[in-house]
Each structure stands twice: as structure tokens, then as C-alpha cells.
Amino acid sequence: MGRAGQPKDRTDGPERKCIVTGEVQPRYGLIRFAIGPEGQIAPDLMEKLPGRGIWVSADRAALEKAVAKGLFARAAKQPVQVPEGLADLVETQLAKRVINLISLARKGGRAVSGYEKVKTMLGKEEARVLIQASDGSERGKSKLSTPQGGSFIGWLTADELGQAFGRQTTIHAALGAGGLLQRVVEEAARLKGLRVSDGETARRKGK
């Protein structure tokens, strides 16, 4: 995994087709939507809601195009109700999911926060993922490097990362191998598609 934070390529597991791009890809790169009893479209990040799913690439532009072009109704073959600000809704839900997963990893003893603890974990080559707040000091963040062969997550805010560690704010964090590592990386990669533009700059709340 590289600094882009994308999960490793996996050939196993089911694939799904994006209704926007027409591309078939592993399901962890897409977002499932379900149709409620009233015909409302609902994000199904846990992929547990009943009925036939509608899949869209985890990408803000793809979601906005699906809404603008009426692709949900076309895929469902029936009239549907699409919530206003669907892309923002999905982004918010994905962020909460990533925060919760990091919190669980912390409780399982596989995540640390704080510059010195992260530096030590990296120095011992025990870290597999480096996480840094999008709104943290670039100078401070540049002092830590993504573990070799590992991954980088840099599109959660200091407030969001703080929630995962029970603090007001957190700038630096790291995850060790095992446990929820792969799930954190995959969900964070999906969040990146909704939050990051121009390749690097994270979308900031309220902008």
C-alpha cells in the first residue's frame, strides 16, 4: 500500500458494476445503495439492507453525476427519491465509520496517537499505517514518514481523529498490523474518494 492510502489489489471477493462508469470492480471500491419501502435511496455502507443493491464508485464526482443524470431511477427501473446532498451524506457516514474503526483498533491495543508514540512505533517498524490530520501543521507532519510498504491516511481532521482517541484533537496516529487494519484502510480509501480533490487537498468542512 502506498501513501495514497489505497488498499492492496485483491483479485478475490465479489465484484460489482458502477451504474455511472459501467466499470466492474471489487465491491470495497464502491458504495452500495438500497431502495426503501417508500422508494427512497439510502446509503448502505454496511451492505446489510434488504433488496437489490445499486452500486456507485466511491467517488464524489460519480455520485453527483448519478444524482444529476437520474441514474438511480434508471438502475432501479422505478421512480426513486434521492436525499438532498447525497454525496455529503455519504461522506459524513464514511467519516464516522472510519473514526469508529480506528477507535476499535485503539481499544484493541493496535493504534496509538501523539507524535512521540507514533515516532516510536514507526522506529520499531511496528506501524503499518500512518494517520495525520488534514488540518495539522505541515511542518510537524513532515517529520514522520509512511512506513515502508504501508499506507497513509491524511484526510481526517484533527477533531475527527481526536474522536477516535477520546481527545479533543489529534494530529498524529498510527496503526499496527492485524485486527481491523485492512478494514480501516479500505474504508478510509472510500472516504478519500468523497473528500479529496486535486489529488491531495482534503475537502474541509463548511467549504
PDB file of N, CA and C in Angstrom, residues 97-195:
ATOM      1  N   ARG A  97     -17.678   6.101  10.133  1.00  0.00           N
ATOM      2  CA  ARG A  97     -17.289   4.688  10.105  1.00  0.00           C
ATOM      3  C   ARG A  97     -15.779   4.538  10.305  1.00  0.00           C
ATOM      4  N   VAL A  98     -15.004   5.363   9.623  1.00  0.00           N
ATOM      5  CA  VAL A  98     -13.547   5.294   9.778  1.00  0.00           C
ATOM      6  C   VAL A  98     -13.151   5.637  11.212  1.00  0.00           C
ATOM      7  N   ILE A  99     -13.755   6.676  11.774  1.00  0.00           N
ATOM      8  CA  ILE A  99     -13.474   7.074  13.158  1.00  0.00           C
ATOM      9  C   ILE A  99     -13.771   5.925  14.116  1.00  0.00           C
ATOM     10  N   ASN A 100     -14.916   5.274  13.927  1.00  0.00           N
ATOM     11  CA  ASN A 100     -15.301   4.167  14.804  1.00  0.00           C
ATOM     12  C   ASN A 100     -14.342   2.989  14.686  1.00  0.00           C
ATOM     13  N   LEU A 101     -13.899   2.699  13.464  1.00  0.00           N
ATOM     14  CA  LEU A 101     -12.977   1.586  13.262  1.00  0.00           C
ATOM     15  C   LEU A 101     -11.619   1.870  13.907  1.00  0.00           C
ATOM     16  N   ILE A 102     -11.144   3.109  13.781  1.00  0.00           N
ATOM     17  CA  ILE A 102      -9.873   3.475  14.415  1.00  0.00           C
ATOM     18  C   ILE A 102     -10.010   3.388  15.941  1.00  0.00           C
ATOM     19  N   SER A 103     -11.170   3.820  16.450  1.00  0.00           N
ATOM     20  CA  SER A 103     -11.422   3.739  17.886  1.00  0.00           C
ATOM     21  C   SER A 103     -11.392   2.297  18.370  1.00  0.00           C
ATOM     22  N   LEU A 104     -11.989   1.401  17.606  1.00  0.00           N
ATOM     23  CA  LEU A 104     -11.975  -0.016  17.968  1.00  0.00           C
ATOM     24  C   LEU A 104     -10.556  -0.576  17.925  1.00  0.00           C
ATOM     25  N   ALA A 105      -9.783  -0.133  16.942  1.00  0.00           N
ATOM     26  CA  ALA A 105      -8.389  -0.576  16.854  1.00  0.00           C
ATOM     27  C   ALA A 105      -7.605  -0.081  18.069  1.00  0.00           C
ATOM     28  N   ARG A 106      -7.896   1.148  18.493  1.00  0.00           N
ATOM     29  CA  ARG A 106      -7.242   1.685  19.699  1.00  0.00           C
ATOM     30  C   ARG A 106      -7.584   0.854  20.918  1.00  0.00           C
ATOM     31  N   LYS A 107      -8.860   0.530  21.073  1.00  0.00           N
ATOM     32  CA  LYS A 107      -9.285  -0.260  22.227  1.00  0.00           C
ATOM     33  C   LYS A 107      -8.690  -1.661  22.199  1.00  0.00           C
ATOM     34  N   GLY A 108      -8.376  -2.127  20.979  1.00  0.00           N
ATOM     35  CA  GLY A 108      -7.756  -3.441  20.838  1.00  0.00           C
ATOM     36  C   GLY A 108      -6.241  -3.397  20.974  1.00  0.00           C
ATOM     37  N   GLY A 109      -5.703  -2.220  21.299  1.00  0.00           N
ATOM     38  CA  GLY A 109      -4.272  -2.089  21.507  1.00  0.00           C
ATOM     39  C   GLY A 109      -3.444  -2.043  20.236  1.00  0.00           C
ATOM     40  N   ARG A 110      -4.087  -1.743  19.090  1.00  0.00           N
ATOM     41  CA  ARG A 110      -3.370  -1.729  17.817  1.00  0.00           C
ATOM     42  C   ARG A 110      -3.228  -0.337  17.230  1.00  0.00           C
ATOM     43  N   ALA A 111      -3.581   0.690  17.992  1.00  0.00           N
ATOM     44  CA  ALA A 111      -3.468   2.067  17.498  1.00  0.00           C
ATOM     45  C   ALA A 111      -2.927   2.969  18.592  1.00  0.00           C
ATOM     46  N   VAL A 112      -2.064   3.892  18.216  1.00  0.00           N
ATOM     47  CA  VAL A 112      -1.521   4.871  19.166  1.00  0.00           C
ATOM     48  C   VAL A 112      -1.678   6.263  18.581  1.00  0.00           C
ATOM     49  N   SER A 113      -1.628   7.269  19.436  1.00  0.00           N
ATOM     50  CA  SER A 113      -1.704   8.658  18.981  1.00  0.00           C
ATOM     51  C   SER A 113      -0.667   9.492  19.719  1.00  0.00           C
ATOM     52  N   GLY A 114      -0.364  10.659  19.173  1.00  0.00           N
ATOM     53  CA  GLY A 114       0.650  11.519  19.760  1.00  0.00           C
ATOM     54  C   GLY A 114       1.966  11.352  19.030  1.00  0.00           C
ATOM     55  N   TYR A 115       2.643  12.465  18.814  1.00  0.00           N
ATOM     56  CA  TYR A 115       3.865  12.454  17.995  1.00  0.00           C
ATOM     57  C   TYR A 115       4.905  11.452  18.489  1.00  0.00           C
ATOM     58  N   GLU A 116       5.224  11.476  19.782  1.00  0.00           N
ATOM     59  CA  GLU A 116       6.287  10.625  20.309  1.00  0.00           C
ATOM     60  C   GLU A 116       5.928   9.136  20.213  1.00  0.00           C
ATOM     61  N   LYS A 117       4.683   8.799  20.547  1.00  0.00           N
ATOM     62  CA  LYS A 117       4.270   7.399  20.469  1.00  0.00           C
ATOM     63  C   LYS A 117       4.280   6.894  19.030  1.00  0.00           C
ATOM     64  N   VAL A 118       3.835   7.748  18.126  1.00  0.00           N
ATOM     65  CA  VAL A 118       3.827   7.362  16.709  1.00  0.00           C
ATOM     66  C   VAL A 118       5.261   7.218  16.205  1.00  0.00           C
ATOM     67  N   LYS A 119       6.112   8.151  16.576  1.00  0.00           N
ATOM     68  CA  LYS A 119       7.514   8.100  16.167  1.00  0.00           C
ATOM     69  C   LYS A 119       8.169   6.810  16.665  1.00  0.00           C
ATOM     70  N   THR A 120       7.884   6.446  17.910  1.00  0.00           N
ATOM     71  CA  THR A 120       8.449   5.219  18.475  1.00  0.00           C
ATOM     72  C   THR A 120       7.944   3.980  17.742  1.00  0.00           C
ATOM     73  N   MET A 121       6.646   3.953  17.453  1.00  0.00           N
ATOM     74  CA  MET A 121       6.060   2.815  16.751  1.00  0.00           C
ATOM     75  C   MET A 121       6.652   2.673  15.353  1.00  0.00           C
ATOM     76  N   LEU A 122       6.855   3.808  14.697  1.00  0.00           N
ATOM     77  CA  LEU A 122       7.465   3.792  13.371  1.00  0.00           C
ATOM     78  C   LEU A 122       8.920   3.334  13.451  1.00  0.00           C
ATOM     79  N   GLY A 123       9.621   3.812  14.476  1.00  0.00           N
ATOM     80  CA  GLY A 123      11.019   3.457  14.642  1.00  0.00           C
ATOM     81  C   GLY A 123      11.220   1.974  14.881  1.00  0.00           C
ATOM     82  N   LYS A 124      10.267   1.352  15.560  1.00  0.00           N
ATOM     83  CA  LYS A 124      10.337  -0.088  15.830  1.00  0.00           C
ATOM     84  C   LYS A 124       9.793  -0.917  14.662  1.00  0.00           C
ATOM     85  N   GLU A 125       9.369  -0.227  13.601  1.00  0.00           N
ATOM     86  CA  GLU A 125       8.800  -0.868  12.420  1.00  0.00           C
ATOM     87  C   GLU A 125       7.583  -1.720  12.771  1.00  0.00           C
ATOM     88  N   GLU A 126       6.818  -1.237  13.749  1.00  0.00           N
ATOM     89  CA  GLU A 126       5.588  -1.930  14.151  1.00  0.00           C
ATOM     90  C   GLU A 126       4.355  -1.313  13.506  1.00  0.00           C
ATOM     91  N   ALA A 127       4.494  -0.107  12.965  1.00  0.00           N
ATOM     92  CA  ALA A 127       3.354   0.592  12.354  1.00  0.00           C
ATOM     93  C   ALA A 127       3.153   0.137  10.913  1.00  0.00           C
ATOM     94  N   ARG A 128       1.909  -0.025  10.538  1.00  0.00           N
ATOM     95  CA  ARG A 128       1.563  -0.351   9.167  1.00  0.00           C
ATOM     96  C   ARG A 128       0.844   0.801   8.480  1.00  0.00           C
ATOM     97  N   VAL A 129       0.257   1.685   9.265  1.00  0.00           N
ATOM     98  CA  VAL A 129      -0.467   2.837   8.714  1.00  0.00           C
ATOM     99  C   VAL A 129      -0.115   4.094   9.510  1.00  0.00           C
ATOM    100  N   LEU A 130       0.236   5.155   8.818  1.00  0.00           N
ATOM    101  CA  LEU A 130       0.435   6.463   9.440  1.00  0.00           C
ATOM    102  C   LEU A 130      -0.795   7.310   9.143  1.00  0.00           C
ATOM    103  N   ILE A 131      -1.362   7.891  10.180  1.00  0.00           N
ATOM    104  CA  ILE A 131      -2.543   8.746  10.037  1.00  0.00           C
ATOM    105  C   ILE A 131      -2.181  10.136  10.544  1.00  0.00           C
ATOM    106  N   GLN A 132      -2.442  11.161   9.724  1.00  0.00           N
ATOM    107  CA  GLN A 132      -2.179  12.528  10.136  1.00  0.00           C
ATOM    108  C   GLN A 132      -3.349  13.430   9.761  1.00  0.00           C
ATOM    109  N   ALA A 133      -3.688  14.328  10.659  1.00  0.00           N
ATOM    110  CA  ALA A 133      -4.842  15.209  10.449  1.00  0.00           C
ATOM    111  C   ALA A 133      -4.617  16.122   9.248  1.00  0.00           C
ATOM    112  N   SER A 134      -5.647  16.287   8.456  1.00  0.00           N
ATOM    113  CA  SER A 134      -5.553  17.112   7.247  1.00  0.00           C
ATOM    114  C   SER A 134      -5.269  18.568   7.566  1.00  0.00           C
ATOM    115  N   ASP A 135      -5.695  19.019   8.748  1.00  0.00           N
ATOM    116  CA  ASP A 135      -5.512  20.412   9.125  1.00  0.00           C
ATOM    117  C   ASP A 135      -4.388  20.602  10.138  1.00  0.00           C
ATOM    118  N   GLY A 136      -3.513  19.614  10.265  1.00  0.00           N
ATOM    119  CA  GLY A 136      -2.364  19.746  11.149  1.00  0.00           C
ATOM    120  C   GLY A 136      -1.240  20.505  10.468  1.00  0.00           C
ATOM    121  N   SER A 137      -0.252  20.909  11.233  1.00  0.00           N
ATOM    122  CA  SER A 137       0.894  21.644  10.708  1.00  0.00           C
ATOM    123  C   SER A 137       1.681  20.789   9.720  1.00  0.00           C
ATOM    124  N   GLU A 138       1.873  21.318   8.520  1.00  0.00           N
ATOM    125  CA  GLU A 138       2.621  20.568   7.510  1.00  0.00           C
ATOM    126  C   GLU A 138       4.066  20.341   7.956  1.00  0.00           C
ATOM    127  N   ARG A 139       4.625  21.311   8.656  1.00  0.00           N
ATOM    128  CA  ARG A 139       5.997  21.179   9.137  1.00  0.00           C
ATOM    129  C   ARG A 139       6.104  20.025  10.123  1.00  0.00           C
ATOM    130  N   GLY A 140       5.149  19.958  11.042  1.00  0.00           N
ATOM    131  CA  GLY A 140       5.172  18.883  12.025  1.00  0.00           C
ATOM    132  C   GLY A 140       4.925  17.525  11.395  1.00  0.00           C
ATOM    133  N   LYS A 141       4.001  17.486  10.450  1.00  0.00           N
ATOM    134  CA  LYS A 141       3.665  16.211   9.814  1.00  0.00           C
ATOM    135  C   LYS A 141       4.815  15.681   8.963  1.00  0.00           C
ATOM    136  N   SER A 142       5.620  16.593   8.400  1.00  0.00           N
ATOM    137  CA  SER A 142       6.698  16.169   7.511  1.00  0.00           C
ATOM    138  C   SER A 142       7.813  15.429   8.240  1.00  0.00           C
ATOM    139  N   LYS A 143       7.812  15.493   9.568  1.00  0.00           N
ATOM    140  CA  LYS A 143       8.852  14.836  10.346  1.00  0.00           C
ATOM    141  C   LYS A 143       8.617  13.328  10.488  1.00  0.00           C
ATOM    142  N   LEU A 144       7.429  12.869  10.116  1.00  0.00           N
ATOM    143  CA  LEU A 144       7.107  11.451  10.187  1.00  0.00           C
ATOM    144  C   LEU A 144       6.853  10.923   8.777  1.00  0.00           C
ATOM    145  N   SER A 145       7.309   9.719   8.508  1.00  0.00           N
ATOM    146  CA  SER A 145       7.164   9.141   7.168  1.00  0.00           C
ATOM    147  C   SER A 145       6.301   7.891   7.192  1.00  0.00           C
ATOM    148  N   THR A 146       5.586   7.666   6.115  1.00  0.00           N
ATOM    149  CA  THR A 146       4.772   6.471   5.962  1.00  0.00           C
ATOM    150  C   THR A 146       5.651   5.234   6.064  1.00  0.00           C
ATOM    151  N   PRO A 147       5.246   4.221   6.834  1.00  0.00           N
ATOM    152  CA  PRO A 147       6.066   3.005   6.949  1.00  0.00           C
ATOM    153  C   PRO A 147       6.261   2.339   5.591  1.00  0.00           C
ATOM    154  N   GLN A 148       7.450   1.805   5.357  1.00  0.00           N
ATOM    155  CA  GLN A 148       7.745   1.157   4.092  1.00  0.00           C
ATOM    156  C   GLN A 148       6.764   0.016   3.842  1.00  0.00           C
ATOM    157  N   GLY A 149       6.153   0.039   2.662  1.00  0.00           N
ATOM    158  CA  GLY A 149       5.163  -0.980   2.328  1.00  0.00           C
ATOM    159  C   GLY A 149       3.839  -0.798   3.030  1.00  0.00           C
ATOM    160  N   GLY A 150       3.715   0.316   3.757  1.00  0.00           N
ATOM    161  CA  GLY A 150       2.488   0.577   4.500  1.00  0.00           C
ATOM    162  C   GLY A 150       1.589   1.568   3.800  1.00  0.00           C
ATOM    163  N   SER A 151       0.763   2.246   4.570  1.00  0.00           N
ATOM    164  CA  SER A 151      -0.244   3.132   3.995  1.00  0.00           C
ATOM    165  C   SER A 151      -0.314   4.439   4.768  1.00  0.00           C
ATOM    166  N   PHE A 152      -0.871   5.453   4.106  1.00  0.00           N
ATOM    167  CA  PHE A 152      -1.027   6.774   4.699  1.00  0.00           C
ATOM    168  C   PHE A 152      -2.480   7.211   4.601  1.00  0.00           C
ATOM    169  N   ILE A 153      -3.010   7.763   5.692  1.00  0.00           N
ATOM    170  CA  ILE A 153      -4.358   8.323   5.717  1.00  0.00           C
ATOM    171  C   ILE A 153      -4.216   9.768   6.186  1.00  0.00           C
ATOM    172  N   GLY A 154      -4.610  10.711   5.346  1.00  0.00           N
ATOM    173  CA  GLY A 154      -4.403  12.114   5.689  1.00  0.00           C
ATOM    174  C   GLY A 154      -5.586  13.001   5.412  1.00  0.00           C
ATOM    175  N   TRP A 155      -6.792  12.458   5.467  1.00  0.00           N
ATOM    176  CA  TRP A 155      -7.961  13.272   5.124  1.00  0.00           C
ATOM    177  C   TRP A 155      -9.034  13.260   6.213  1.00  0.00           C
ATOM    178  N   LEU A 156      -8.629  12.929   7.443  1.00  0.00           N
ATOM    179  CA  LEU A 156      -9.487  13.160   8.605  1.00  0.00           C
ATOM    180  C   LEU A 156      -8.999  14.444   9.268  1.00  0.00           C
ATOM    181  N   THR A 157      -9.906  15.224   9.831  1.00  0.00           N
ATOM    182  CA  THR A 157      -9.497  16.447  10.528  1.00  0.00           C
ATOM    183  C   THR A 157      -8.980  16.091  11.920  1.00  0.00           C
ATOM    184  N   ALA A 158      -8.330  17.052  12.558  1.00  0.00           N
ATOM    185  CA  ALA A 158      -7.819  16.841  13.914  1.00  0.00           C
ATOM    186  C   ALA A 158      -8.961  16.540  14.884  1.00  0.00           C
ATOM    187  N   ASP A 159     -10.095  17.192  14.693  1.00  0.00           N
ATOM    188  CA  ASP A 159     -11.264  16.925  15.541  1.00  0.00           C
ATOM    189  C   ASP A 159     -11.758  15.497  15.352  1.00  0.00           C
ATOM    190  N   GLU A 160     -11.850  15.057  14.104  1.00  0.00           N
ATOM    191  CA  GLU A 160     -12.332  13.707  13.818  1.00  0.00           C
ATOM    192  C   GLU A 160     -11.380  12.657  14.364  1.00  0.00           C
ATOM    193  N   LEU A 161     -10.083  12.866  14.145  1.00  0.00           N
ATOM    194  CA  LEU A 161      -9.093  11.915  14.648  1.00  0.00           C
ATOM    195  C   LEU A 161      -9.090  11.912  16.177  1.00  0.00           C
ATOM    196  N   GLY A 162      -9.340  13.079  16.756  1.00  0.00           N
ATOM    197  CA  GLY A 162      -9.436  13.156  18.209  1.00  0.00           C
ATOM    198  C   GLY A 162     -10.579  12.310  18.751  1.00  0.00           C
ATOM    199  N   GLN A 163     -11.692  12.289  18.043  1.00  0.00           N
ATOM    200  CA  GLN A 163     -12.832  11.475  18.469  1.00  0.00           C
ATOM    201  C   GLN A 163     -12.456  10.004  18.575  1.00  0.00           C
ATOM    202  N   ALA A 164     -11.619   9.544  17.663  1.00  0.00           N
ATOM    203  CA  ALA A 164     -11.227   8.133  17.653  1.00  0.00           C
ATOM    204  C   ALA A 164     -10.372   7.778  18.869  1.00  0.00           C
ATOM    205  N   PHE A 165      -9.694   8.789  19.437  1.00  0.00           N
ATOM    206  CA  PHE A 165      -8.798   8.531  20.563  1.00  0.00           C
ATOM    207  C   PHE A 165      -9.297   9.143  21.867  1.00  0.00           C
ATOM    208  N   GLY A 166     -10.546   9.603  21.873  1.00  0.00           N
ATOM    209  CA  GLY A 166     -11.118  10.163  23.092  1.00  0.00           C
ATOM    210  C   GLY A 166     -10.470  11.449  23.524  1.00  0.00           C
ATOM    211  N   ARG A 167     -10.003  12.238  22.552  1.00  0.00           N
ATOM    212  CA  ARG A 167      -9.372  13.513  22.844  1.00  0.00           C
ATOM    213  C   ARG A 167     -10.073  14.625  22.078  1.00  0.00           C
ATOM    214  N   GLN A 168      -9.742  15.862  22.443  1.00  0.00           N
ATOM    215  CA  GLN A 168     -10.348  16.988  21.728  1.00  0.00           C
ATOM    216  C   GLN A 168      -9.832  17.038  20.291  1.00  0.00           C
ATOM    217  N   THR A 169      -8.517  16.918  20.152  1.00  0.00           N
ATOM    218  CA  THR A 169      -7.917  16.881  18.819  1.00  0.00           C
ATOM    219  C   THR A 169      -6.730  15.923  18.823  1.00  0.00           C
ATOM    220  N   THR A 170      -6.421  15.385  17.651  1.00  0.00           N
ATOM    221  CA  THR A 170      -5.244  14.531  17.482  1.00  0.00           C
ATOM    222  C   THR A 170      -4.663  14.806  16.098  1.00  0.00           C
ATOM    223  N   ILE A 171      -3.359  14.943  16.021  1.00  0.00           N
ATOM    224  CA  ILE A 171      -2.704  15.218  14.738  1.00  0.00           C
ATOM    225  C   ILE A 171      -2.026  13.975  14.166  1.00  0.00           C
ATOM    226  N   HIS A 172      -1.359  13.207  15.028  1.00  0.00           N
ATOM    227  CA  HIS A 172      -0.601  12.047  14.566  1.00  0.00           C
ATOM    228  C   HIS A 172      -1.144  10.765  15.196  1.00  0.00           C
ATOM    229  N   ALA A 173      -1.254   9.712  14.385  1.00  0.00           N
ATOM    230  CA  ALA A 173      -1.668   8.403  14.886  1.00  0.00           C
ATOM    231  C   ALA A 173      -1.065   7.324  13.990  1.00  0.00           C
ATOM    232  N   ALA A 174      -1.060   6.118  14.504  1.00  0.00           N
ATOM    233  CA  ALA A 174      -0.526   5.003  13.720  1.00  0.00           C
ATOM    234  C   ALA A 174      -1.256   3.730  14.100  1.00  0.00           C
ATOM    235  N   LEU A 175      -1.337   2.813  13.139  1.00  0.00           N
ATOM    236  CA  LEU A 175      -1.976   1.518  13.350  1.00  0.00           C
ATOM    237  C   LEU A 175      -0.964   0.412  13.143  1.00  0.00           C
ATOM    238  N   GLY A 176      -1.057  -0.620  13.999  1.00  0.00           N
ATOM    239  CA  GLY A 176      -0.212  -1.784  13.847  1.00  0.00           C
ATOM    240  C   GLY A 176      -0.889  -2.842  13.003  1.00  0.00           C
ATOM    241  N   ALA A 177      -0.168  -3.905  12.729  1.00  0.00           N
ATOM    242  CA  ALA A 177      -0.679  -4.975  11.877  1.00  0.00           C
ATOM    243  C   ALA A 177      -1.795  -5.748  12.569  1.00  0.00           C
ATOM    244  N   GLY A 178      -2.605  -6.413  11.735  1.00  0.00           N
ATOM    245  CA  GLY A 178      -3.655  -7.280  12.247  1.00  0.00           C
ATOM    246  C   GLY A 178      -4.911  -6.538  12.641  1.00  0.00           C
ATOM    247  N   GLY A 179      -5.819  -7.267  13.226  1.00  0.00           N
ATOM    248  CA  GLY A 179      -7.060  -6.668  13.698  1.00  0.00           C
ATOM    249  C   GLY A 179      -7.866  -6.022  12.582  1.00  0.00           C
ATOM    250  N   LEU A 180      -8.211  -4.761  12.778  1.00  0.00           N
ATOM    251  CA  LEU A 180      -9.074  -4.043  11.849  1.00  0.00           C
ATOM    252  C   LEU A 180      -8.291  -3.264  10.797  1.00  0.00           C
ATOM    253  N   LEU A 181      -6.994  -3.508  10.692  1.00  0.00           N
ATOM    254  CA  LEU A 181      -6.147  -2.719   9.798  1.00  0.00           C
ATOM    255  C   LEU A 181      -6.696  -2.624   8.384  1.00  0.00           C
ATOM    256  N   GLN A 182      -6.990  -3.759   7.754  1.00  0.00           N
ATOM    257  CA  GLN A 182      -7.437  -3.747   6.369  1.00  0.00           C
ATOM    258  C   GLN A 182      -8.762  -3.021   6.209  1.00  0.00           C
ATOM    259  N   ARG A 183      -9.655  -3.190   7.170  1.00  0.00           N
ATOM    260  CA  ARG A 183     -10.948  -2.510   7.097  1.00  0.00           C
ATOM    261  C   ARG A 183     -10.784  -1.008   7.222  1.00  0.00           C
ATOM    262  N   VAL A 184      -9.899  -0.572   8.102  1.00  0.00           N
ATOM    263  CA  VAL A 184      -9.655   0.866   8.244  1.00  0.00           C
ATOM    264  C   VAL A 184      -9.133   1.437   6.934  1.00  0.00           C
ATOM    265  N   VAL A 185      -8.165   0.755   6.327  1.00  0.00           N
ATOM    266  CA  VAL A 185      -7.570   1.245   5.086  1.00  0.00           C
ATOM    267  C   VAL A 185      -8.602   1.289   3.959  1.00  0.00           C
ATOM    268  N   GLU A 186      -9.413   0.272   3.844  1.00  0.00           N
ATOM    269  CA  GLU A 186     -10.410   0.232   2.771  1.00  0.00           C
ATOM    270  C   GLU A 186     -11.472   1.306   2.957  1.00  0.00           C
ATOM    271  N   GLU A 187     -11.963   1.466   4.182  1.00  0.00           N
ATOM    272  CA  GLU A 187     -12.994   2.477   4.421  1.00  0.00           C
ATOM    273  C   GLU A 187     -12.410   3.880   4.257  1.00  0.00           C
ATOM    274  N   ALA A 188     -11.167   4.060   4.677  1.00  0.00           N
ATOM    275  CA  ALA A 188     -10.520   5.361   4.508  1.00  0.00           C
ATOM    276  C   ALA A 188     -10.321   5.679   3.031  1.00  0.00           C
ATOM    277  N   ALA A 189     -10.027   4.655   2.224  1.00  0.00           N
ATOM    278  CA  ALA A 189      -9.862   4.867   0.785  1.00  0.00           C
ATOM    279  C   ALA A 189     -11.180   5.306   0.154  1.00  0.00           C
ATOM    280  N   ARG A 190     -12.286   4.728   0.630  1.00  0.00           N
ATOM    281  CA  ARG A 190     -13.596   5.150   0.118  1.00  0.00           C
ATOM    282  C   ARG A 190     -13.890   6.595   0.533  1.00  0.00           C
ATOM    283  N   LEU A 191     -13.539   6.936   1.777  1.00  0.00           N
ATOM    284  CA  LEU A 191     -13.742   8.310   2.241  1.00  0.00           C
ATOM    285  C   LEU A 191     -12.916   9.273   1.409  1.00  0.00           C
ATOM    286  N   LYS A 192     -11.709   8.882   1.057  1.00  0.00           N
ATOM    287  CA  LYS A 192     -10.849   9.745   0.254  1.00  0.00           C
ATOM    288  C   LYS A 192     -11.534  10.128  -1.053  1.00  0.00           C
ATOM    289  N   GLY A 193     -12.241   9.176  -1.671  1.00  0.00           N
ATOM    290  CA  GLY A 193     -12.923   9.452  -2.920  1.00  0.00           C
ATOM    291  C   GLY A 193     -14.009  10.507  -2.795  1.00  0.00           C
ATOM    292  N   LEU A 194     -14.561  10.637  -1.585  1.00  0.00           N
ATOM    293  CA  LEU A 194     -15.606  11.640  -1.354  1.00  0.00           C
ATOM    294  C   LEU A 194     -15.042  12.959  -0.853  1.00  0.00           C
ATOM    295  N   ARG A 195     -13.837  12.926  -0.296  1.00  0.00           N
ATOM    296  CA  ARG A 195     -13.329  14.094   0.407  1.00  0.00           C
ATOM    297  C   ARG A 195     -12.148  14.782  -0.262  1.00  0.00           C
TER     298      ARG A 195
END
